Coordinates of C-alpha atoms in Angstrom, one line a residue:
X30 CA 3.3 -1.4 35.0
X31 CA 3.8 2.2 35.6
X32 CA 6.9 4.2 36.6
X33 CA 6.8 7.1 39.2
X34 CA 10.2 9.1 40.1
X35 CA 9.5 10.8 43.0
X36 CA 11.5 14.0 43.6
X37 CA 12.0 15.5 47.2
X38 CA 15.1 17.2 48.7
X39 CA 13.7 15.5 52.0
X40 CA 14.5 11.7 52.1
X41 CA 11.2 11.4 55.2
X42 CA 9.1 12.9 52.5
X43 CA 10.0 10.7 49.5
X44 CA 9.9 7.1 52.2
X45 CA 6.8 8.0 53.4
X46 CA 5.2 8.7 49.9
X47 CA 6.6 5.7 48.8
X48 CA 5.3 3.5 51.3
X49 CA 2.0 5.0 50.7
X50 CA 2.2 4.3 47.1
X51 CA 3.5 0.6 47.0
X52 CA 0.6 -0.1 49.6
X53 CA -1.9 1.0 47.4
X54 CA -1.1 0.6 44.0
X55 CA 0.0 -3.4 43.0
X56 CA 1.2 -2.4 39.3
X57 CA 3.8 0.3 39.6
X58 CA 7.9 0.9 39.7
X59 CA 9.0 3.8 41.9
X60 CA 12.4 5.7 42.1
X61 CA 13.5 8.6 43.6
X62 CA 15.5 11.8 43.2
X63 CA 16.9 14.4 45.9
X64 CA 16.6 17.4 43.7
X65 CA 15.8 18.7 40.3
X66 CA 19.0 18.3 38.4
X67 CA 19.3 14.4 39.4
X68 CA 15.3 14.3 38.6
X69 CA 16.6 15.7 34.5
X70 CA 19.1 13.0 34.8
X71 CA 16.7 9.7 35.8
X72 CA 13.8 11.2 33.6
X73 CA 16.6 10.8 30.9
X74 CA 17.4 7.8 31.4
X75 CA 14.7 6.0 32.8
X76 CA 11.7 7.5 31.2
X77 CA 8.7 7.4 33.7
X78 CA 5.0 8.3 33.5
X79 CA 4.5 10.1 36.1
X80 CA 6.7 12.5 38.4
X81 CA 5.5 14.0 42.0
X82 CA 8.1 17.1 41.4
X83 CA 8.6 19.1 44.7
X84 CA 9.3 22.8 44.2
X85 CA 11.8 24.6 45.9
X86 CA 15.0 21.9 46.3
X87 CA 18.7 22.7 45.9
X88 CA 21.0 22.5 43.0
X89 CA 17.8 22.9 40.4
X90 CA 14.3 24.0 41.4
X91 CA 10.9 21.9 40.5
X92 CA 9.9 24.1 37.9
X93 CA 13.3 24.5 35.8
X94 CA 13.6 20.7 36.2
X95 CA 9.6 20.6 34.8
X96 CA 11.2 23.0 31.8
X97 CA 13.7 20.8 31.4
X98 CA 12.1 17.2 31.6
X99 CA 9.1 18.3 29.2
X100 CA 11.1 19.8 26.5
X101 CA 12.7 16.1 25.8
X102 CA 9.7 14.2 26.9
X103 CA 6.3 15.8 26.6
X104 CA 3.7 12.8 27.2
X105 CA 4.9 12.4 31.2
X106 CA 2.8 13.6 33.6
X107 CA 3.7 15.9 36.5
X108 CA 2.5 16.7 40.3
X109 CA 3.5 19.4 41.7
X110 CA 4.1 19.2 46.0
X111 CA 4.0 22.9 47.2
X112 CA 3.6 24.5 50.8
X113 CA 0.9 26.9 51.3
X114 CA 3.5 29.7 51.3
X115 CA 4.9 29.2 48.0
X116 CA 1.6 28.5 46.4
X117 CA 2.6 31.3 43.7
X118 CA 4.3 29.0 42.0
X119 CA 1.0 26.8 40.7
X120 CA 0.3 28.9 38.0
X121 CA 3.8 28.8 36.4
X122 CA 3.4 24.9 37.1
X123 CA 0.3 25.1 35.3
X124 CA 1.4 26.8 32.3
X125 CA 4.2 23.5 32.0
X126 CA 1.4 21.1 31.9
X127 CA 1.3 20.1 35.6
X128 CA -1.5 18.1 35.8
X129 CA -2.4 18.3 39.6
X130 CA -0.7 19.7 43.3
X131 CA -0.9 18.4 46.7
X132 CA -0.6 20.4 49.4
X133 CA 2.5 19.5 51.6
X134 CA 2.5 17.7 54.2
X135 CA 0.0 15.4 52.4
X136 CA -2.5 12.9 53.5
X137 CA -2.0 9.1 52.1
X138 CA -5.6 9.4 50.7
X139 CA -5.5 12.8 48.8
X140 CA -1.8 11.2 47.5
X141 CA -3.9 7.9 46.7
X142 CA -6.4 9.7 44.8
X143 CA -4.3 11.7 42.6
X144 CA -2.4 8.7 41.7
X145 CA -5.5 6.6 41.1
X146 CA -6.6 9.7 38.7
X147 CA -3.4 9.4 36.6
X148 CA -3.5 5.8 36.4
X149 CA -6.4 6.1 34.9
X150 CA -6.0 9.0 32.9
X151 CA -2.6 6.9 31.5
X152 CA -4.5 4.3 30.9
X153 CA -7.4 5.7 28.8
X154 CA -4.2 7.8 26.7
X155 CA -3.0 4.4 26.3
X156 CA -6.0 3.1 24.9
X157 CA -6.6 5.7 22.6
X158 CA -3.2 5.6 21.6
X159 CA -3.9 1.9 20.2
X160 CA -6.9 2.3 18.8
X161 CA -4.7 5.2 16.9
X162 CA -2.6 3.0 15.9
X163 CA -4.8 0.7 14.8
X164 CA -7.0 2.7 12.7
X165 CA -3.7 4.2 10.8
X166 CA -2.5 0.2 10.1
X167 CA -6.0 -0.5 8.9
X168 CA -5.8 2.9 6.9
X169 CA -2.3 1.8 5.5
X170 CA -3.3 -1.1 4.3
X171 CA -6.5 0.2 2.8
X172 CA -4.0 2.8 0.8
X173 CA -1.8 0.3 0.0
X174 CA -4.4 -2.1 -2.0
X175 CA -6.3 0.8 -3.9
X176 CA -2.6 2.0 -4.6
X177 CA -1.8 -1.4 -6.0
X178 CA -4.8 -2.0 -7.9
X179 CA -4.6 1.5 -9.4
X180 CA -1.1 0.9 -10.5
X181 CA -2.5 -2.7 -12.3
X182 CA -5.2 -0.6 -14.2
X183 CA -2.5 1.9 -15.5
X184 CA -0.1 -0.3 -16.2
X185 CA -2.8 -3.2 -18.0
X186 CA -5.9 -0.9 -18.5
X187 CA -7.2 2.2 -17.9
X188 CA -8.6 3.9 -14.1
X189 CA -11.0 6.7 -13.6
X190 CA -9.0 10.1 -12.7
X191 CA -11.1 9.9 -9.6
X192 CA -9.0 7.1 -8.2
X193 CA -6.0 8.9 -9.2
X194 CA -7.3 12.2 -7.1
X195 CA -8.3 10.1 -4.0
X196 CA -5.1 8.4 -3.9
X197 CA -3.2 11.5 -4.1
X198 CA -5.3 12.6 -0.8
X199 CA -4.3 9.5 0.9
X200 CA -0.9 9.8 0.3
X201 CA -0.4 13.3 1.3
X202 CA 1.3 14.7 -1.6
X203 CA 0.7 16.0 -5.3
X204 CA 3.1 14.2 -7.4
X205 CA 5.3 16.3 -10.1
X206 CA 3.9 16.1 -14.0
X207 CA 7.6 14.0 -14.9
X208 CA 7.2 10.0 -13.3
X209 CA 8.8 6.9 -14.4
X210 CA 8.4 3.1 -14.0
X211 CA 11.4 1.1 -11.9
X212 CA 10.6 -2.9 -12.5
X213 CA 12.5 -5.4 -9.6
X214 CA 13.0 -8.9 -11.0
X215 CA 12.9 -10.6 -7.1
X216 CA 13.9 -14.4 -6.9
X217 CA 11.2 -17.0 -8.0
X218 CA 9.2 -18.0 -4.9
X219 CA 10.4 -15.1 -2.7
X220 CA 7.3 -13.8 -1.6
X221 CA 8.7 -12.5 1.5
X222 CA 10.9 -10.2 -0.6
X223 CA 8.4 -8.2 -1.7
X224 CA 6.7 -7.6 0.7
X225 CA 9.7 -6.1 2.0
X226 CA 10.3 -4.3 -0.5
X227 CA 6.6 -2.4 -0.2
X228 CA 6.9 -1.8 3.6
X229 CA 10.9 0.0 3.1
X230 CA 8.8 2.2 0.5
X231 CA 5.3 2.3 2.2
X232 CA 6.1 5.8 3.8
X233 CA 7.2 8.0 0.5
X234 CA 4.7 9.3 -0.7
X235 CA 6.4 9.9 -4.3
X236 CA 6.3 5.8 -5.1
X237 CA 3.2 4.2 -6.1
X238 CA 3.5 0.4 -5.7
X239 CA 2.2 -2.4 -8.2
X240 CA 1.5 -6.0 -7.3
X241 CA 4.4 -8.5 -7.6
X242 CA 3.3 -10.2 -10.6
X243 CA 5.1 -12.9 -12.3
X244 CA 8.3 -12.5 -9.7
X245 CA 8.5 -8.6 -11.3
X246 CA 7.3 -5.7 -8.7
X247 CA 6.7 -2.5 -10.4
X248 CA 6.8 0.3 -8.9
X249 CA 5.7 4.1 -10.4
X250 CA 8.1 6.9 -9.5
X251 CA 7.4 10.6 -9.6
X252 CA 10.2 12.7 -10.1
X253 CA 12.1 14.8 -7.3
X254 CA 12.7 18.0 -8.8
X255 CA 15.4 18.4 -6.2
X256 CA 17.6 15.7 -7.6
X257 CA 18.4 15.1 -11.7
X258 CA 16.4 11.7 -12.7
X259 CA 19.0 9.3 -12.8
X260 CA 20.4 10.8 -9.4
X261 CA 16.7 9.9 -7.5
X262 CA 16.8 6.8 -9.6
X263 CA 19.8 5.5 -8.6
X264 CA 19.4 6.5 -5.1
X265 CA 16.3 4.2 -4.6
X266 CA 17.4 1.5 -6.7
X267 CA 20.7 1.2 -4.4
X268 CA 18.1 1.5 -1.5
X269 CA 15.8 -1.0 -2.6
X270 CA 18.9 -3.3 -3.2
X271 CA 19.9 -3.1 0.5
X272 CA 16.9 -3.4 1.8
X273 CA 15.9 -6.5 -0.2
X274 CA 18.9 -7.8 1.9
X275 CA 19.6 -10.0 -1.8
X276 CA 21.5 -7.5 -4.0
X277 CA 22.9 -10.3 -5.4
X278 CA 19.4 -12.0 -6.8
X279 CA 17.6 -8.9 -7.0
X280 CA 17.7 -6.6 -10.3
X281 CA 16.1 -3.1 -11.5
X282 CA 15.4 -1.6 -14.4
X283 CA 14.6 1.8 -15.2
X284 CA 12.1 3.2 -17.2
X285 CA 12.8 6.5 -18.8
X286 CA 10.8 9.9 -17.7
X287 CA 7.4 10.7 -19.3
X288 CA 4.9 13.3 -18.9
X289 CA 1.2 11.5 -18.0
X290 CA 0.3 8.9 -16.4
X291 CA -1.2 7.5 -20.0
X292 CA 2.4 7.6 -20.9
X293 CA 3.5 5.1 -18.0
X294 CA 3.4 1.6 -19.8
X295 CA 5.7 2.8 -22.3
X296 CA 8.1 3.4 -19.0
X297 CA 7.0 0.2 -17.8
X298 CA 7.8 -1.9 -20.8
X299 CA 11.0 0.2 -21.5
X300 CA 12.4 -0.7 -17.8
X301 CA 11.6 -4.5 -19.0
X302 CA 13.8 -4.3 -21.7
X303 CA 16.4 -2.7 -19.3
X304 CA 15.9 -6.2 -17.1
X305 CA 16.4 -8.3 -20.3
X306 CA 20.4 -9.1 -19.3
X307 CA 20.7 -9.1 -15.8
X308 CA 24.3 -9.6 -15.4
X309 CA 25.1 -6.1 -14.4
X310 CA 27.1 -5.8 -11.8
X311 CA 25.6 -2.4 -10.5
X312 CA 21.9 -5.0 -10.7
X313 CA 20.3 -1.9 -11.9
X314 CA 20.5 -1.1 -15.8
X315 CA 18.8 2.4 -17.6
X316 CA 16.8 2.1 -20.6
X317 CA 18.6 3.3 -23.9
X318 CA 18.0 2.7 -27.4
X319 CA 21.0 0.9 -27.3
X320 CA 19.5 -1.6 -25.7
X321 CA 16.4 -2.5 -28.1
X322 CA 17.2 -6.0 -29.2
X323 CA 17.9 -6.0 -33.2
X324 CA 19.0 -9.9 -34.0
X325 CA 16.2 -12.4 -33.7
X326 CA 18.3 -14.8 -32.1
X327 CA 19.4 -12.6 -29.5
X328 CA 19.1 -14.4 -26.1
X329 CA 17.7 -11.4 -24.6
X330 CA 15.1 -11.1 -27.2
X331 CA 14.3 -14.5 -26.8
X332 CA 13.6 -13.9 -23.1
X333 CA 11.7 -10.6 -23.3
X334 CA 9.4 -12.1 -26.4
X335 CA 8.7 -15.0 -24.2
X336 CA 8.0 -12.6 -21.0
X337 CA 5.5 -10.4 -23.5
X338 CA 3.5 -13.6 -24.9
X339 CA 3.1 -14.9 -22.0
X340 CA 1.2 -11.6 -20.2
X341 CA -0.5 -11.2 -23.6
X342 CA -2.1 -14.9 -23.5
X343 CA -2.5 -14.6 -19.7
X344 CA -5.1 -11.4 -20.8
X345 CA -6.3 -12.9 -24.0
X346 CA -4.4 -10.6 -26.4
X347 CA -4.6 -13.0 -29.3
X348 CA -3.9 -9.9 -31.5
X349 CA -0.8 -9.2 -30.0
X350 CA 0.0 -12.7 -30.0
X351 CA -0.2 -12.4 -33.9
X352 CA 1.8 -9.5 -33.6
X353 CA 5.3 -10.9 -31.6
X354 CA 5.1 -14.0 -33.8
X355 CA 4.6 -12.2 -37.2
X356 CA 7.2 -9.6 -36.3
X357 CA 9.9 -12.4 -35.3
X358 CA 9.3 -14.1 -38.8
X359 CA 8.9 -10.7 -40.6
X360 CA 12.8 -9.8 -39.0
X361 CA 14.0 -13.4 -39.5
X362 CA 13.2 -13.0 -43.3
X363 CA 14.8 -9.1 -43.5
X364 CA 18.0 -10.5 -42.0
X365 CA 18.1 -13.9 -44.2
X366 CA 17.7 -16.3 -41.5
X367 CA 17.0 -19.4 -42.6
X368 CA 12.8 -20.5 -43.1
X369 CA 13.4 -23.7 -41.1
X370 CA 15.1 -22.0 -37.8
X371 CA 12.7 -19.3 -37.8
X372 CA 9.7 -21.9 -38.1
X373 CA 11.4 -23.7 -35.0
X374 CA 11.4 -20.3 -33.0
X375 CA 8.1 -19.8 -33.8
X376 CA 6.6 -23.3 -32.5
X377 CA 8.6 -22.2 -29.3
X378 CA 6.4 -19.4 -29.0
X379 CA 3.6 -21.4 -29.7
X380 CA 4.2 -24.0 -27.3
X381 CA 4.6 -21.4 -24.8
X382 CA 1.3 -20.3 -25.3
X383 CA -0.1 -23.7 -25.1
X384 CA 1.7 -24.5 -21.9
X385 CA 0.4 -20.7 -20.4
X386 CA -2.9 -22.0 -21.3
X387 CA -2.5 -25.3 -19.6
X388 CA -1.4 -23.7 -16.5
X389 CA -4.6 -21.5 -16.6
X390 CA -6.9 -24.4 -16.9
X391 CA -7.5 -24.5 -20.4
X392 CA -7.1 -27.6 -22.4
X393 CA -5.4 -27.4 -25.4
X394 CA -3.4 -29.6 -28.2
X395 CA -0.1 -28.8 -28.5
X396 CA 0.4 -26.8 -31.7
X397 CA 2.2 -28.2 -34.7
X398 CA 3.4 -27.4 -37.7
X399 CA 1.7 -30.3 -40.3
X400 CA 5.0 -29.6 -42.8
X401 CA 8.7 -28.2 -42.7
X402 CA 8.0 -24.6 -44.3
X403 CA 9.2 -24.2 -48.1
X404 CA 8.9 -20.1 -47.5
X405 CA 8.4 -17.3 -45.5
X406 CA 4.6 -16.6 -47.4
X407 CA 3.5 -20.6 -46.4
X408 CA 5.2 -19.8 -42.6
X409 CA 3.3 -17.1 -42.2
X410 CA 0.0 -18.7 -43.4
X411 CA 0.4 -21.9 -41.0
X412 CA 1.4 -19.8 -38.5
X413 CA -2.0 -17.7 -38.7
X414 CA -3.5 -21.0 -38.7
X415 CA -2.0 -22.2 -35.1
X416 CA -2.8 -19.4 -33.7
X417 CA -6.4 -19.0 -34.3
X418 CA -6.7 -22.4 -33.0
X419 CA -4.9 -21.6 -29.9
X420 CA -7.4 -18.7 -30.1
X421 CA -10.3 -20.6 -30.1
X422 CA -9.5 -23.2 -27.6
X423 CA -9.3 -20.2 -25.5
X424 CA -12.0 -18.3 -26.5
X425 CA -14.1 -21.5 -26.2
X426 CA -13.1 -22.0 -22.5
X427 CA -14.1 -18.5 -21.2
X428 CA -17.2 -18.5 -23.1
X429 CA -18.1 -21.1 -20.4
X430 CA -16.6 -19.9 -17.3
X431 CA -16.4 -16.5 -17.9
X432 CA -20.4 -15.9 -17.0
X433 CA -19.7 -17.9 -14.0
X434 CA -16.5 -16.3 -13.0
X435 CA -18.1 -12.7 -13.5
X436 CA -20.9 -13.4 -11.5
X437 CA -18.9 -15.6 -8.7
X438 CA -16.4 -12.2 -8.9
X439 CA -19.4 -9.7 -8.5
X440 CA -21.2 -11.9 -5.7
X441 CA -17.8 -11.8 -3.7
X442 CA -17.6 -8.2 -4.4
X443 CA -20.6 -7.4 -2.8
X444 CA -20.6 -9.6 -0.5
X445 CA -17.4 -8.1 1.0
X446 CA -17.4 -4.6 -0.3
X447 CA -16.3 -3.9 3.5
X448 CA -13.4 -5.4 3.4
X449 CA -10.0 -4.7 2.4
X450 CA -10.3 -6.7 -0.7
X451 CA -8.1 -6.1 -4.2
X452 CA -7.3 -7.7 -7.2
X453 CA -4.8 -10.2 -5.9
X454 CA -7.6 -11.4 -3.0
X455 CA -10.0 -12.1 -6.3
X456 CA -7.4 -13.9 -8.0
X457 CA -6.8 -16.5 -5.9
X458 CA -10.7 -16.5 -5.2
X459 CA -11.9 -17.3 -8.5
X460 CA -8.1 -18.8 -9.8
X461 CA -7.5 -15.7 -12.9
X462 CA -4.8 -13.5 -13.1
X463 CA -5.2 -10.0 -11.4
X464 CA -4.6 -8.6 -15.0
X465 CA -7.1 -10.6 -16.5
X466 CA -9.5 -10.0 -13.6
X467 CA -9.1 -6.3 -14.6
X468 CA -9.3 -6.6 -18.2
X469 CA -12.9 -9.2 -17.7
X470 CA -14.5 -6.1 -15.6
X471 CA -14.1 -3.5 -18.7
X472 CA -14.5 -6.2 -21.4
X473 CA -17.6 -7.7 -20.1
X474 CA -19.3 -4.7 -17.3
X475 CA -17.7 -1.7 -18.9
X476 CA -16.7 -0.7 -15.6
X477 CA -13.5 -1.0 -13.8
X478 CA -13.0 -3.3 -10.7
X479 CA -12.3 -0.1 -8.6
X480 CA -15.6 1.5 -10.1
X481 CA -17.8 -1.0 -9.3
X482 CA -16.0 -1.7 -5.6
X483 CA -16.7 1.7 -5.2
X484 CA -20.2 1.4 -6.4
X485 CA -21.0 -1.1 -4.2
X486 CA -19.9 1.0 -0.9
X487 CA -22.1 3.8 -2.0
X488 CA -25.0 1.9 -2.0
X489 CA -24.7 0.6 1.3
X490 CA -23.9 3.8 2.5
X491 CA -26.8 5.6 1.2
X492 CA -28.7 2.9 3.0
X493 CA -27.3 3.7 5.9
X494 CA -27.7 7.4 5.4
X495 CA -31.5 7.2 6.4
X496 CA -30.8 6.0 9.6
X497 CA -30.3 9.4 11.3
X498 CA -28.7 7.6 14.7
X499 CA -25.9 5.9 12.4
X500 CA -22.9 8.3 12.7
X501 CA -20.8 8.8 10.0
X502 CA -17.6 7.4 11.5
X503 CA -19.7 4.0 11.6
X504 CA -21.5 4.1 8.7
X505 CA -17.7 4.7 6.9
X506 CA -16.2 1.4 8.5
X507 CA -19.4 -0.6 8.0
X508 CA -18.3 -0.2 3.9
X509 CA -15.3 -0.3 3.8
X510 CA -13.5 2.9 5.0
X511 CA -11.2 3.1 8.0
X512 CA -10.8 6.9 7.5
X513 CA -14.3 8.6 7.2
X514 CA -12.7 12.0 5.7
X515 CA -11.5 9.4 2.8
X516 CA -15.1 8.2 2.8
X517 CA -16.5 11.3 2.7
X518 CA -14.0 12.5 -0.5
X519 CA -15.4 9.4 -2.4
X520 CA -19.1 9.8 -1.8
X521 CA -18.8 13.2 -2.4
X522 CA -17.0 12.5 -5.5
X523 CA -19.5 9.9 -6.6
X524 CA -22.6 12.5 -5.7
X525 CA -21.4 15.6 -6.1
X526 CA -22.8 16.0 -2.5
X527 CA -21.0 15.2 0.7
X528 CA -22.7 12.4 3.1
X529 CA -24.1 15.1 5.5
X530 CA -25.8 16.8 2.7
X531 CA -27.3 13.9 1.0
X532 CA -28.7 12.9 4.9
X533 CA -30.1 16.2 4.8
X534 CA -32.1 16.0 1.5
X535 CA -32.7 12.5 2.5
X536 CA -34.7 13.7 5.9
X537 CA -36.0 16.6 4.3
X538 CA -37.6 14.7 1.4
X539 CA -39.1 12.2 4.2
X540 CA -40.9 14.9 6.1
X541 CA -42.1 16.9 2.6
X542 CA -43.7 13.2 2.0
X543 CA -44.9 13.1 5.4
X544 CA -46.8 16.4 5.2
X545 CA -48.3 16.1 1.8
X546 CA -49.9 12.6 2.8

């Protein structure tokens, strides 16, 4: 349905136009206006498509109204109605974006056709318009998965600076030196939440968004230099709060600053420790020294040794493993806990394990402790003991699925290399964490996930390439890429040659081929 003001100082004029119109045209909403200062008014209000604007009327003339209308709404589209005798006034129509004139009086089929031409012409705007906006939600999400999936590898593993470069094109702007990792604890089973919580953030283009893992959504911040750091970090964590619509259940904890992006697990793990006692009332809590658990029985200790095993069996860390539990009995004996209560806290641990491995499929006996401990020496012994038979239950189980997992992960990959696919969307496809999906690719392919996504793109691409009628727009969302520019930052940076160029050679090295034979 379109809307049409029509705008004559002479009511015969405006009736008989209408008429005309309604006859013709089935889908369309027509008002009217005597003269140009009501016409500023309606257009305010009502906000139509197209105007028929005569020119000289009382009060306000065609072209200031024109002025007037366009400078608040620049998408309608104008006809200007002149007599022969003040044709003059066309080219300062013009020069507003009038898109057409009839000559007054005017035929019904010369007012017909114009109208029939703006229909159109609205129509194919419209089109465009949603095939705009669908190659920018497409491109969004595209950003928002290799954002993810980059913030994974820095936070778990290690990404190529590539990645880094090409997300910094996406997003628009180059982020400051100084960054820091904000961690929201959401409510278990949430999901909802936050997602939420992504789309509030989507648009700033300082705030690189992890995965919600484990109920925890990290998120990496790159410092304003306008604002002081816990200014901007306060700011968004009161924003994220509201938004979340949960203040109440939600919590954040604050990293402090660092200087790389090698730097930002320490930020990450520091803004864990920040969420280990989340009855704050502010729900947002800095990390300080201060805060750096000393007591072994320290309920918040507790929960962040628990939170720290558990990622660390999840990616097969048994060396860290080693480490928490060592370190708790190592602090238990400094501080003269007793041998017996420290053994008990470490079969906690060790049951936790064996329950994480449970839940990932891997059969296990619960681990046990054959004899109450006599001393910290024969604790630590038996406790090396459990855990290299944890160990190898799990390093038995992967040994057998791991070839088929890889291979099931690459065949997906490459199978679907065109599709908006990330670490999450493997997860679920193959029934591993994301981390430990990350951490398989550059254990066992000495590549990263990205990398070899990437990989696989190229070499369809360059397929493609040889087909001289394949344009590059469509070669780029055949692979994968809703935004050929991006496509052609990535190939480039992959070939150290753009697409066009490696067509070029391509030809040229056919017809060298050609002529020699």
């Amino acid at each position: 349905m379109f809307k049409l003001l029509l705008v004559d100082d002479e009511p015969m004029e405006r009736e008989g136009m209408k008429a005309i119109l309604e006859r013709s045209f089935e889908e369309i909403e027509i008002k009217q206006a005597k003269n140009g200062k009501q016409a500023v008014e309606i257009a305010a209000d009502w906000q139509p498509d197209i105007i028929f604007m005569d020119i000289m009327m009382p009060v306000m003339t065609g072209l200031e109204a024109i002025e007037q209308i366009r400078g608040t709404d620049p998408e309608v589209e104008f006809v200007m109605m002149t007599a022969f005798d003040t044709f003059g006034y066309a080219q300062r129509a013009i020069k507003l974006g009038v898109k057409d004139y009839l000559l007054k009086p005017s035929k019904a089929a010369e007012i017909v056709a114009i109208a029939e031409k703006l229909f159109s012409h609205l129509k194919k705007k419209a089109q465009q318009s949603a095939q705009r906006e669908q190659q920018q939600s497409a491109l969004q999400k595209a950003m928002a998965i290799v954002e993810m999936d980059i913030v994974t590898q820095l936070l778990f593993d290690q990404v190529q600076d590539m990645h880094i470069d090409l997300l910094v094109d996406m997003k628009g702007t180059e982020p400051s030196n100084e960054k820091f990792v904000m961690t929201i604890a959401v409510p278990k089973g949430v999901e909802q939440l936050c997602r939420d919580i992504k789309r509030d953030i989507s648009e700033t283009s300082h705030i690189w968004a992890g995965p919600c893992y484990d109920w925890q959504l990290p998120l990496i911040v790159f410092r304003d230099p306008a604002h002081s750091y816990r200014s901007q970090a306060i700011t968004l964590a009161n924003r994220i709060l509201a938004a979340s619509g949960k203040r109440e259940q939600c919590f954040v904890g604050i990293g402090p600053v660092c200087d790389s992006l090698e730097q930002v697990r320490d930020s990450y793990q520091k803004s864990l420790i920040a969420m280990m006692d989340l009855a704050v009332p502010s729900r947002y809590r800095f990390y300080s020294a201060d805060l750096e658990p000393i007591r072994t029985h320290d309920p918040a200790l507790i929960k962040q040794q628990e939170k720290r095993m558990a990622d660390c069996v999840r990616t097969g860390d048994w060396e860290a493993v080693e480490d928490i539990v060592n370190g708790l009995i190592r602090q238990s004996e400094q501080t003269g806990e007793n041998v017996l209560r420290t053994q008990q806290r470490s079969l906690e641990l060790l049951w936790l394990s064996s329950r994480i491995m449970e839940e990932s499929g891997i059969e296990t006996e619960a681990p046990y402790y054959a004899i109450p401990a006599q001393d910290y020496r024969q604790l630590m012994l038996e406790t090396s003991d459990l855990i290299k038979a944890l160990k190898q239950h799990y390093t038995m189980h992967f040994s057998r699925v791991e070839f088929d997992k890889i291979h099931k992960i690459k065949q997906f990959i490459m199978e679907h290399s065109h599709e908006d696919i990330s670490l999450e969307v493997l997860a679920k496809k193959v029934d591993l964490s994301p981390i430990y999906i990350s951490k398989l690719f550059k254990e066992k392919l000495g590549i990263n996930y990205i990398d070899f996504l990437t990989e696989c793109r190229m070499g369809k691409a360059k397929k493609l390439l040889a087909d001289p009628e394949i344009s590059l727009k469509t070669i780029a969302l055949e692979v994968g890429y809703h935004e050929p520019n991006y496509f052609s930052k990535v190939f480039k940076k992959m070939h150290e040659q753009s697409p066009t160029e490696y067509r070029l050679n391509l030809l040229n090295s056919g017809r060298t081929q050609g002529i020699s034979t």
